[in-house]
CSV table of C-alpha atoms and ligand atoms in Angstrom, one decimal:
chain,number,residue,atom,x,y,z
J,1,VAL,CA,0.0,0.0,0.0
J,2,VAL,CA,2.8,2.4,1.0
J,3,VAL,CA,4.5,1.8,-2.3
J,4,GLY,CA,1.3,2.4,-4.3
J,5,VAL,CA,0.7,5.8,-2.6
J,6,ARG,CA,4.2,6.9,-3.1
J,7,MET,CA,4.1,6.1,-6.8
J,8,TRP,CA,0.8,7.9,-7.2
J,9,ARG,CA,2.1,11.0,-5.5
J,10,HIS,CA,5.3,10.8,-7.5
J,11,SER,CA,3.5,10.8,-10.9
J,12,SER,CA,0.9,13.4,-10.0
J,13,GLU,CA,3.6,15.7,-8.8
J,14,HIS,CA,5.3,15.5,-12.1
J,15,LYS,CA,2.3,15.9,-14.4
J,16,LYS,CA,2.4,19.7,-14.4
J,17,TRP,CA,3.0,20.6,-18.1
J,18,ASN,CA,0.9,20.6,-21.2
J,19,GLY,CA,3.4,18.9,-23.4
J,20,THR,CA,4.3,15.2,-23.9
J,21,GLY,CA,6.8,13.9,-21.3
J,22,SER,CA,10.3,12.8,-22.0
J,23,THR,CA,10.7,9.9,-24.5
J,24,ALA,CA,10.8,6.6,-22.7
J,25,HIS,CA,14.4,5.2,-22.6
J,26,PHE,CA,15.7,8.6,-23.7
J,27,GLN,CA,19.2,7.8,-22.3
J,28,GLU,CA,19.5,4.4,-24.0
J,29,ILE,CA,18.2,5.8,-27.4
J,30,ALA,CA,20.6,8.7,-27.3
J,31,LEU,CA,23.5,6.4,-26.5
J,32,GLU,CA,22.5,3.9,-29.2
J,33,ARG,CA,22.0,6.6,-31.8
J,34,CYS,CA,25.4,8.1,-30.9
J,35,TYR,CA,27.2,4.8,-31.4
J,36,ASN,CA,25.2,4.1,-34.6
J,37,TYR,CA,26.2,7.5,-36.0
J,38,THR,CA,29.8,7.6,-35.0
J,39,GLN,CA,30.6,3.9,-35.8
J,40,LEU,CA,28.5,3.3,-38.9
J,41,VAL,CA,26.9,6.4,-40.4
J,42,GLN,CA,29.9,8.8,-40.3
J,43,PRO,CA,33.0,6.7,-39.2
J,44,GLU,CA,35.2,9.8,-39.4
J,45,LEU,CA,33.7,10.6,-36.0
J,46,ARG,CA,34.5,7.2,-34.6
J,47,ASP,CA,36.7,8.7,-31.9
J,48,ARG,CA,33.9,10.7,-30.2
J,49,ASP,CA,33.1,9.5,-26.7
J,50,CYS,CA,29.4,8.6,-26.7
J,51,GLN,CA,29.2,8.0,-23.0
J,52,LYS,CA,30.5,11.5,-22.4
J,53,ILE,CA,28.1,13.0,-25.0
J,54,ARG,CA,25.2,11.2,-23.4
J,55,GLU,CA,26.3,12.5,-20.0
J,56,ALA,CA,26.8,16.1,-21.3
J,57,PHE,CA,23.3,16.0,-22.9
J,58,ARG,CA,21.8,14.9,-19.6
J,59,ASN,CA,23.7,17.4,-17.6
J,60,ALA,CA,22.4,20.2,-19.8
J,61,PHE,CA,18.8,19.9,-18.4
J,62,ILE,CA,18.7,17.5,-15.5
J,63,SER,CA,17.8,19.0,-12.0
J,64,LYS,CA,16.9,22.3,-13.7
J,65,ASP,CA,13.6,24.2,-14.1
J,66,PRO,CA,12.4,23.0,-17.5
J,67,CYS,CA,11.2,26.5,-18.4
J,68,SER,CA,14.5,28.3,-17.8
J,69,ALA,CA,16.7,26.8,-20.5
J,70,THR,CA,19.5,28.9,-21.9
J,71,GLU,CA,22.0,28.4,-24.7
J,72,GLU,CA,24.8,28.2,-22.1
J,73,ASP,CA,23.2,25.0,-20.7
J,74,TYR,CA,24.1,23.3,-24.0
J,75,HIS,CA,27.6,24.8,-24.5
J,76,PRO,CA,29.5,21.8,-22.9
J,77,LEU,CA,27.6,19.4,-25.1
J,78,LEU,CA,28.2,21.4,-28.3
J,79,LYS,CA,31.9,21.7,-27.4
J,80,LEU,CA,32.1,17.9,-27.2
J,81,VAL,CA,30.4,17.4,-30.6
J,82,LYS,CA,32.0,19.9,-32.9
J,83,GLN,CA,31.3,18.7,-36.5
J,84,THR,CA,31.8,20.5,-39.8
J,85,VAL,CA,29.6,20.1,-42.9
J,86,PRO,CA,31.5,20.5,-46.2
J,87,CYS,CA,30.7,23.5,-48.4
J,88,ASP,CA,27.7,23.2,-50.7
J,89,LYS,CA,26.3,20.3,-48.7
J,90,THR,CA,23.9,22.0,-46.3
J,91,VAL,CA,20.2,21.4,-46.7
J,92,PHE,CA,17.6,23.3,-44.7
J,93,TRP,CA,13.9,22.4,-44.7
J,94,SER,CA,10.6,23.8,-43.4
J,95,LYS,CA,7.4,21.7,-43.4
J,96,THR,CA,9.2,19.2,-45.6
J,97,LYS,CA,11.0,17.0,-43.0
J,98,GLU,CA,10.3,13.6,-44.5
J,99,LEU,CA,11.1,14.6,-48.1
J,100,ALA,CA,14.3,16.5,-47.1
J,101,HIS,CA,15.5,13.4,-45.2
J,102,GLN,CA,14.7,11.1,-48.1
J,103,TYR,CA,16.7,13.4,-50.3
J,104,THR,CA,19.8,13.4,-48.1
J,105,LYS,CA,19.5,9.6,-47.6
J,106,VAL,CA,19.9,9.2,-51.3
J,107,GLN,CA,22.4,12.1,-51.8
J,108,ARG,CA,24.6,10.7,-49.0
J,109,GLU,CA,27.1,13.6,-49.0
J,110,MET,CA,24.3,16.2,-48.3
J,111,PHE,CA,23.4,17.1,-44.7
J,112,THR,CA,20.3,18.2,-43.1
J,113,LEU,CA,20.7,19.2,-39.4
J,114,GLU,CA,19.4,15.7,-38.5
J,115,ASP,CA,22.3,14.2,-40.6
J,116,THR,CA,24.8,15.7,-38.1
J,117,LEU,CA,25.5,13.9,-34.9
J,118,LEU,CA,23.6,16.0,-32.4
J,119,GLY,CA,20.6,16.4,-34.7
J,120,TYR,CA,20.7,12.7,-35.4
J,121,ILE,CA,20.7,11.9,-31.6
J,122,ALA,CA,17.9,14.2,-30.7
J,123,ASP,CA,15.5,14.0,-33.7
J,124,ASP,CA,11.9,13.2,-32.6
J,125,LEU,CA,12.9,12.8,-29.0
J,126,ARG,CA,11.5,14.8,-26.0
J,127,TRP,CA,13.3,15.5,-22.8
J,128,CYS,CA,13.0,17.6,-19.6
J,129,GLY,CA,13.9,17.3,-16.0
J,130,ASP,CA,12.7,19.0,-12.8
J,131,ALA,CA,14.4,21.5,-10.5
J,132,GLY,CA,13.9,19.2,-7.5
J,133,SER,CA,14.9,15.9,-9.0
J,134,TYR,CA,17.7,13.9,-10.6
J,135,GLU,CA,15.2,12.1,-12.7
J,136,MET,CA,13.8,13.0,-16.1
J,137,ASN,CA,10.1,13.8,-16.3
J,138,TYR,CA,8.4,11.1,-18.3
J,139,GLN,CA,4.9,12.4,-17.4
J,140,SER,CA,4.9,15.8,-19.0
J,141,CYS,CA,7.3,18.5,-20.4
J,142,PRO,CA,6.6,22.1,-21.1
J,143,HIS,CA,4.6,22.7,-24.3
J,144,TRP,CA,6.4,25.4,-26.3
J,145,LYS,CA,3.3,27.4,-27.0
J,146,LYS,CA,1.1,26.6,-23.9
J,147,ASP,CA,3.8,26.7,-21.2
J,148,CYS,CA,7.1,28.4,-22.2
J,149,SER,CA,9.2,29.0,-25.2
J,150,ASN,CA,12.5,28.7,-23.3
J,151,ASN,CA,12.0,25.0,-22.7
J,152,PHE,CA,15.0,22.7,-23.2
J,153,VAL,CA,13.8,21.2,-26.4
J,154,SER,CA,13.1,24.5,-28.2
J,155,VAL,CA,16.3,26.1,-27.0
J,156,PHE,CA,18.2,23.1,-28.1
J,157,TRP,CA,16.8,23.2,-31.7
J,158,ASP,CA,17.1,26.9,-32.0
J,159,LEU,CA,20.7,26.8,-30.9
J,160,LEU,CA,21.5,23.8,-33.1
J,161,SER,CA,19.8,25.5,-36.1
J,162,LYS,CA,21.7,28.7,-35.5
J,163,ARG,CA,25.1,26.9,-35.4
J,164,PHE,CA,24.1,24.8,-38.4
J,165,ALA,CA,23.3,27.9,-40.4
J,166,GLU,CA,26.4,29.9,-39.2
J,167,ASN,CA,28.6,27.0,-40.4
J,168,ALA,CA,27.1,26.7,-43.8
J,169,CYS,CA,29.3,27.7,-46.8
J,170,GLY,CA,29.2,27.9,-50.6
J,171,VAL,CA,25.7,27.1,-51.8
J,172,ALA,CA,23.0,26.3,-49.2
J,173,GLN,CA,19.8,24.7,-50.1
J,174,VAL,CA,16.3,24.8,-48.6
J,175,VAL,CA,13.4,22.4,-49.4
J,176,LEU,CA,10.1,24.2,-48.9
J,177,ASN,CA,6.5,23.0,-49.1
J,178,GLY,CA,4.5,24.4,-52.0
J,179,SER,CA,1.3,22.6,-50.8
J,180,ILE,CA,0.7,25.0,-48.0
J,181,SER,CA,-0.2,28.6,-48.3
J,182,ASN,CA,3.1,30.1,-47.1
J,183,ALA,CA,6.0,28.0,-48.3
J,184,PHE,CA,8.2,30.4,-46.5
J,185,ASP,CA,7.1,31.2,-43.0
J,186,ARG,CA,9.0,33.9,-41.0
J,187,LYS,CA,7.9,32.3,-37.8
J,188,SER,CA,9.4,28.9,-38.6
J,189,THR,CA,12.8,27.9,-37.4
J,190,PHE,CA,14.1,28.3,-40.9
J,191,GLY,CA,12.5,31.8,-41.2
J,192,ARG,CA,13.3,33.0,-37.7
J,193,VAL,CA,16.7,31.5,-37.1
J,194,GLU,CA,18.4,29.8,-40.0
J,195,VAL,CA,18.0,32.5,-42.7
J,196,HIS,CA,19.3,35.2,-40.4
J,197,ASN,CA,22.4,33.3,-39.4
J,198,LEU,CA,23.7,32.4,-42.8
J,199,ASN,CA,27.1,34.1,-43.0
J,200,PRO,CA,27.3,36.2,-46.2
J,201,MET,CA,31.1,36.0,-46.1
J,202,LYS,CA,30.8,32.2,-46.5
J,203,VAL,CA,27.4,31.5,-48.2
J,204,HIS,CA,27.2,33.0,-51.7
J,205,THR,CA,23.8,31.5,-52.7
J,206,LEU,CA,20.7,30.2,-51.1
J,207,GLN,CA,18.9,27.8,-53.5
J,208,ALA,CA,15.2,27.2,-52.7
J,209,TRP,CA,13.3,24.2,-53.9
J,210,VAL,CA,9.5,24.6,-53.6
J,211,ILE,CA,8.0,21.1,-53.7
J,212,HIS,CA,4.3,20.3,-54.2
J,213,ASP,CA,2.8,17.1,-52.8
J,214,LEU,CA,1.8,14.7,-55.5
J,215,GLY,CA,-1.9,14.9,-56.3
J,216,LYS,CA,-2.4,18.1,-54.2
J,217,PHE,CA,-3.1,21.4,-55.8
J,218,PRO,CA,-0.1,23.7,-55.5
J,219,SER,CA,-0.8,26.5,-53.0
J,220,ASP,CA,2.5,28.4,-53.3
J,221,SER,CA,5.4,28.6,-55.7
J,222,CYS,CA,8.6,30.5,-56.4
J,223,SER,CA,6.5,33.4,-57.8
J,224,GLY,CA,4.3,33.6,-54.7
J,225,SER,CA,4.5,36.3,-52.1
J,226,SER,CA,6.0,34.2,-49.3
J,227,ILE,CA,9.0,33.3,-51.5
J,228,ASN,CA,9.3,36.9,-52.4
J,229,ASP,CA,9.6,37.7,-48.7
J,230,LEU,CA,12.4,35.2,-48.5
J,231,ARG,CA,14.1,36.5,-51.6
J,232,TRP,CA,14.0,40.0,-50.2
J,233,ILE,CA,15.5,38.9,-46.8
J,234,VAL,CA,18.2,36.9,-48.5
J,235,MET,CA,19.2,39.6,-51.0
J,236,GLN,CA,19.2,42.2,-48.2
J,237,ARG,CA,21.8,40.0,-46.6
J,238,ASN,CA,24.0,40.1,-49.7
J,239,ILE,CA,23.4,36.5,-50.6
J,240,LYS,CA,22.2,35.4,-54.0
J,241,PHE,CA,18.8,33.8,-54.1
J,242,THR,CA,17.5,31.2,-56.6
J,243,CYS,CA,14.3,29.3,-56.6
J,244,HIS,CA,13.0,26.3,-58.5
J,245,ASP,CA,9.6,24.7,-58.4
J,246,ASN,CA,9.4,21.0,-58.2
J,247,TYR,CA,13.1,20.1,-58.4
J,248,SER,CA,13.3,16.9,-60.4
J,249,SER,CA,15.6,15.0,-58.0
J,250,VAL,CA,13.1,15.5,-55.2
J,251,LYS,CA,10.2,14.8,-57.6
J,252,PHE,CA,11.6,11.4,-58.5
J,253,LEU,CA,11.7,10.6,-54.8
J,254,GLN,CA,8.0,11.4,-54.5
J,255,CYS,CA,7.3,9.3,-57.6
J,256,VAL,CA,9.1,6.2,-56.0
J,257,LYS,CA,6.4,6.3,-53.3
J,258,LYS,CA,3.5,7.1,-55.6
J,259,PRO,CA,4.4,6.0,-59.2
J,260,GLU,CA,0.8,5.9,-60.3
J,261,ASP,CA,0.4,9.7,-59.9
J,262,SER,CA,-0.3,11.4,-63.3
J,263,SER,CA,2.7,13.8,-62.8
J,264,CYS,CA,5.1,10.8,-62.6
J,265,ARG,CA,4.4,9.5,-66.1
X,301,NAD,P1,8.8,23.0,-39.3
X,301,NAD,O1,7.7,24.1,-39.1
X,301,NAD,O2,8.4,21.9,-40.2
X,301,NAD,O3,9.1,22.5,-37.8
X,301,NAD,C1,10.0,21.4,-37.6
X,301,NAD,C2,9.7,20.7,-36.3
X,301,NAD,O4,10.2,21.5,-35.3
X,301,NAD,C3,8.2,20.5,-36.1
X,301,NAD,O5,8.1,19.2,-35.5
X,301,NAD,C4,7.8,21.6,-35.1
X,301,NAD,O6,6.7,21.2,-34.3
X,301,NAD,C5,9.1,21.8,-34.4
X,301,NAD,N1,9.4,23.1,-33.9
X,301,NAD,C6,9.5,24.2,-34.6
X,301,NAD,N2,9.7,25.3,-33.8
X,301,NAD,C7,9.8,24.8,-32.5
X,301,NAD,C8,10.0,25.4,-31.3
X,301,NAD,N3,10.3,26.7,-31.1
X,301,NAD,N4,10.0,24.5,-30.2
X,301,NAD,C9,9.7,23.2,-30.3
X,301,NAD,N5,9.5,22.6,-31.5
X,301,NAD,C10,9.6,23.4,-32.6
X,301,NAD,O7,10.1,23.7,-39.8
X,301,NAD,P2,11.0,24.8,-39.1
X,301,NAD,O8,10.4,25.3,-37.9
X,301,NAD,O9,11.4,25.7,-40.2
X,301,NAD,O10,12.3,23.9,-38.7
X,301,NAD,C11,13.0,23.2,-39.6
X,301,NAD,C12,14.4,23.7,-39.7
X,301,NAD,O11,15.0,24.0,-38.5
X,301,NAD,C13,15.3,22.7,-40.4
X,301,NAD,O12,16.1,23.3,-41.4
X,301,NAD,C14,16.2,22.1,-39.3
X,301,NAD,O13,17.6,22.4,-39.5
X,301,NAD,C15,15.8,22.9,-38.0
X,301,NAD,N6,15.0,22.2,-37.0
X,301,NAD,C16,14.8,20.9,-36.8
X,301,NAD,C17,14.0,20.3,-35.8
X,301,NAD,C18,13.8,18.8,-35.7
X,301,NAD,O14,13.0,18.4,-34.9
X,301,NAD,N7,14.6,18.0,-36.3
X,301,NAD,C19,13.3,21.1,-35.0
X,301,NAD,C20,13.5,22.5,-35.2
X,301,NAD,C21,14.3,23.0,-36.1
């Protein structure tokens, strides 16, 4: 009986946020992904210490108020995982995650953020702790809109996205979704963080690909007003901007999944 009461109190104490709780087995998944990446996906990183990386990741947020995350919390982790992406190989995306990842999976030398070690480890995971505990909170975590924007997951992605953009060089690419009304959205991570952190001394061109879902009516395109916004922002920053509707390499990927679509013939 005593154990039951304690467990009940424990979980009710923790269910205080509106977002989904930490991913079950977060520690194990992070460690396994780290080994998979450093030993198999990018063996040039085989010397990275995954135990240390896992530990640094955990230390960034454990025993802290989950609504008071700062960039500094992640600095030790980022220091441990320095990784450079070759020039011309950076791919950003916004509302096109699956497609962008399919693209870099085929174009093995291209990198989205999730094709770098930290992005690879954290993709689709959730994590938060609690100021009064050494445990992760698996019951609930702050929702970025309903609770707080400076939660550990949002701060992590904003920081990683910023670094990823700062480090880009040569031509950078972005895959945008032409089947929604604003292919470019100033409030997205791409529009809010990545575009503004491209370094004009290093990136000479941003190449946008606006992709329409097969069988859906195109809602936006290179000539639409949202892409014009993007063109304006990028050109203001002294970076050349090009845009292409339905890039054929990406189109072929869509057609592998849906060969019967009329536009695939
Ligand atoms: P998007 O709108 O498609 O969002 C991508 C994902 O991030 C979605 O699951 C969204 O719910 C989540 N997200 C966005 N802003 C968030 C925030 N402040 N807090 C918590 N979750 C948030 O596209 P986007 O916003 O332009 O982000 C994509 C770009 O930014 C990519 O270029 C990538 O480099 C980077 N990024 C990746 C992730 C990821 O989960 N892998 C998350 C954020 C940003």
